[in-house]
Every structure is written in C-alpha cells, then in structure tokens.
Coordinates of C-alpha atoms in Angstrom, one line a residue:
X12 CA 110.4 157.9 106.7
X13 CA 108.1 160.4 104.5
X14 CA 109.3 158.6 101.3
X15 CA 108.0 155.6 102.6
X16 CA 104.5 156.5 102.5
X17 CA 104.3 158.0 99.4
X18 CA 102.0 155.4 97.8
X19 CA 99.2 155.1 95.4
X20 CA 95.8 154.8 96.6
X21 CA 95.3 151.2 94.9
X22 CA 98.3 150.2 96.6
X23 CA 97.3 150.5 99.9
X24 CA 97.4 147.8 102.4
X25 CA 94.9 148.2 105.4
X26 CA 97.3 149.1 109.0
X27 CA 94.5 150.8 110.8
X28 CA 90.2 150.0 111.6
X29 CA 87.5 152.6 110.7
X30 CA 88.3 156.0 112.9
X31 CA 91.4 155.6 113.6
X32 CA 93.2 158.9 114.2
X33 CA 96.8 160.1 112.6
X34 CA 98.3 159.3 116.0
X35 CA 97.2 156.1 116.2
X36 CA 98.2 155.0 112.8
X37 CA 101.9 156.6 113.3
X38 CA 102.2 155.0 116.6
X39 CA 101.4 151.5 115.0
X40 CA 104.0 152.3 112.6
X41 CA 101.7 152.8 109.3
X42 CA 101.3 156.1 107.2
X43 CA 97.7 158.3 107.4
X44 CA 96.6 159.9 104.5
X45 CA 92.9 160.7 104.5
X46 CA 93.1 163.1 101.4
X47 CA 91.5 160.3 99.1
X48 CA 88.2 158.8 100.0
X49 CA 87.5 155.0 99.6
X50 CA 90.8 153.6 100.7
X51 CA 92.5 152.7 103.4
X52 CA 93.6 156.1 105.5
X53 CA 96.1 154.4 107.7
X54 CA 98.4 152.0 105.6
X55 CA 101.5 149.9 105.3
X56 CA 104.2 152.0 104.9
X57 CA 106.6 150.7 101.8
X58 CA 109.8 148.7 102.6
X59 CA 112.8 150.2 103.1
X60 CA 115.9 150.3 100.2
X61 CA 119.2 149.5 101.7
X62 CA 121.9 148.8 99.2
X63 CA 124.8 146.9 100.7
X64 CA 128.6 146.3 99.7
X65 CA 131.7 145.8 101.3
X66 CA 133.8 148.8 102.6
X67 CA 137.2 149.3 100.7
X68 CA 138.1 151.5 103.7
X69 CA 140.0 149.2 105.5
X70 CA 139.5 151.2 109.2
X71 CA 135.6 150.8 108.4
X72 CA 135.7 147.3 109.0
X73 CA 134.0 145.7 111.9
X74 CA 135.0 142.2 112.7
X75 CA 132.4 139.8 111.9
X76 CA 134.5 136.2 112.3
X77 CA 137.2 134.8 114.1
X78 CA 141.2 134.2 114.2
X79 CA 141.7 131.4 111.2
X80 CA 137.5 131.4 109.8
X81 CA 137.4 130.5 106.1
X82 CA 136.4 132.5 103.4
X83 CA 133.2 129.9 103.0
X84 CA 132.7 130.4 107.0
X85 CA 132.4 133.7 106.8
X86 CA 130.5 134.5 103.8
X87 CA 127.8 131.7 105.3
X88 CA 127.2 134.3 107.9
X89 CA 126.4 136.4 105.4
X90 CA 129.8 138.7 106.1
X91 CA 132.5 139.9 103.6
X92 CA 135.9 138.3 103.1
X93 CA 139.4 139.5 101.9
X94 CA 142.5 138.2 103.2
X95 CA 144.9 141.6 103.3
X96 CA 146.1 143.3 104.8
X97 CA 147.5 142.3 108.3
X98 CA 145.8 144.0 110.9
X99 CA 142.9 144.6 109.8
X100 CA 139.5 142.0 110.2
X101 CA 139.5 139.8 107.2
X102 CA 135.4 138.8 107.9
X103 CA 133.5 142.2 108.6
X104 CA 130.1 143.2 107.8
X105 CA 128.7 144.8 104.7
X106 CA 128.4 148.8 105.0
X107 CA 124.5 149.4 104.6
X108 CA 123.3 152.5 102.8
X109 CA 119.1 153.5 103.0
X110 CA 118.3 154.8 99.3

C-alpha cells in the first residue's frame, strides 16, 4: 500500500542493489523512491496496522473450534469465545481491520 512507503530517508532499510529499476523493486515487494540521494532507493516497505477484536455481529462469526471446546481451548488458538447464543459459533475468529 502507498502508506506503507511513506518513510523517512534515515529510516530506510536496503530491499534493492545499486541500479535497480522501480519495477524491480515493486516486484520484490519493496517501495522506490529515488527523489533523495544517498539512501537506499528501493526499501522495506513499513509493516502493516491491523487492529483486531471480536465481532458483536453474531452472523459475522466464522467457526474457529469445535462442538464442546473450552473457553481456554479456544482462546489458545488464538480465537474468540462467548457462550450465547444457541446457534451461532461460540469459538470464531477475530474480525481484522488494516488502519
């Protein structure tokens, strides 16, 4: 994402070698900026920020357990837990949201 390679020049972590082109640099993943001279050009883009949490919407659950798992179970699997209401998955996955 554009966002993700908006970083300082001091900040820049080497993804590229000397010459590499824009389309080799996006193809390997990295950003390419060559509008400051004397660091890297193509660089590690920044990590992504994902906020997670678990859905109140109970038809936005997606099963992440099985008939009868604990609460401890399921929240070792890194899932959500809440035991209401019939029907609906009790262990389901956290709903992620990029920021």
């Amino acid at each position: 994402a554009r966002c993700q390679c908006k970083l300082g020049s001091r900040v820049r972590k080497n993804c590229g070698y000397p010459g590499i082109t824009a389309a080799e640099c996006s193809k390997a993943g990295c950003c390419f900026d060559s509008s400051v001279p004397g660091v890297p050009w193509c660089f590690v883009p920044q990590e992504k920020k994902v906020r997670k949490f678990c859905p109140n919407n109970f038809h936005a659950r997606k099963n992440c357990g099985f008939p009868g798992i604990t609460a401890k179970e399921c929240e070792q699997q890194g899932c959500c837990f809440r035991p209401y209401p019939p029907g609906f998955p009790w262990c389901f996955y956290h709903h992620i949201v990029e920021e």
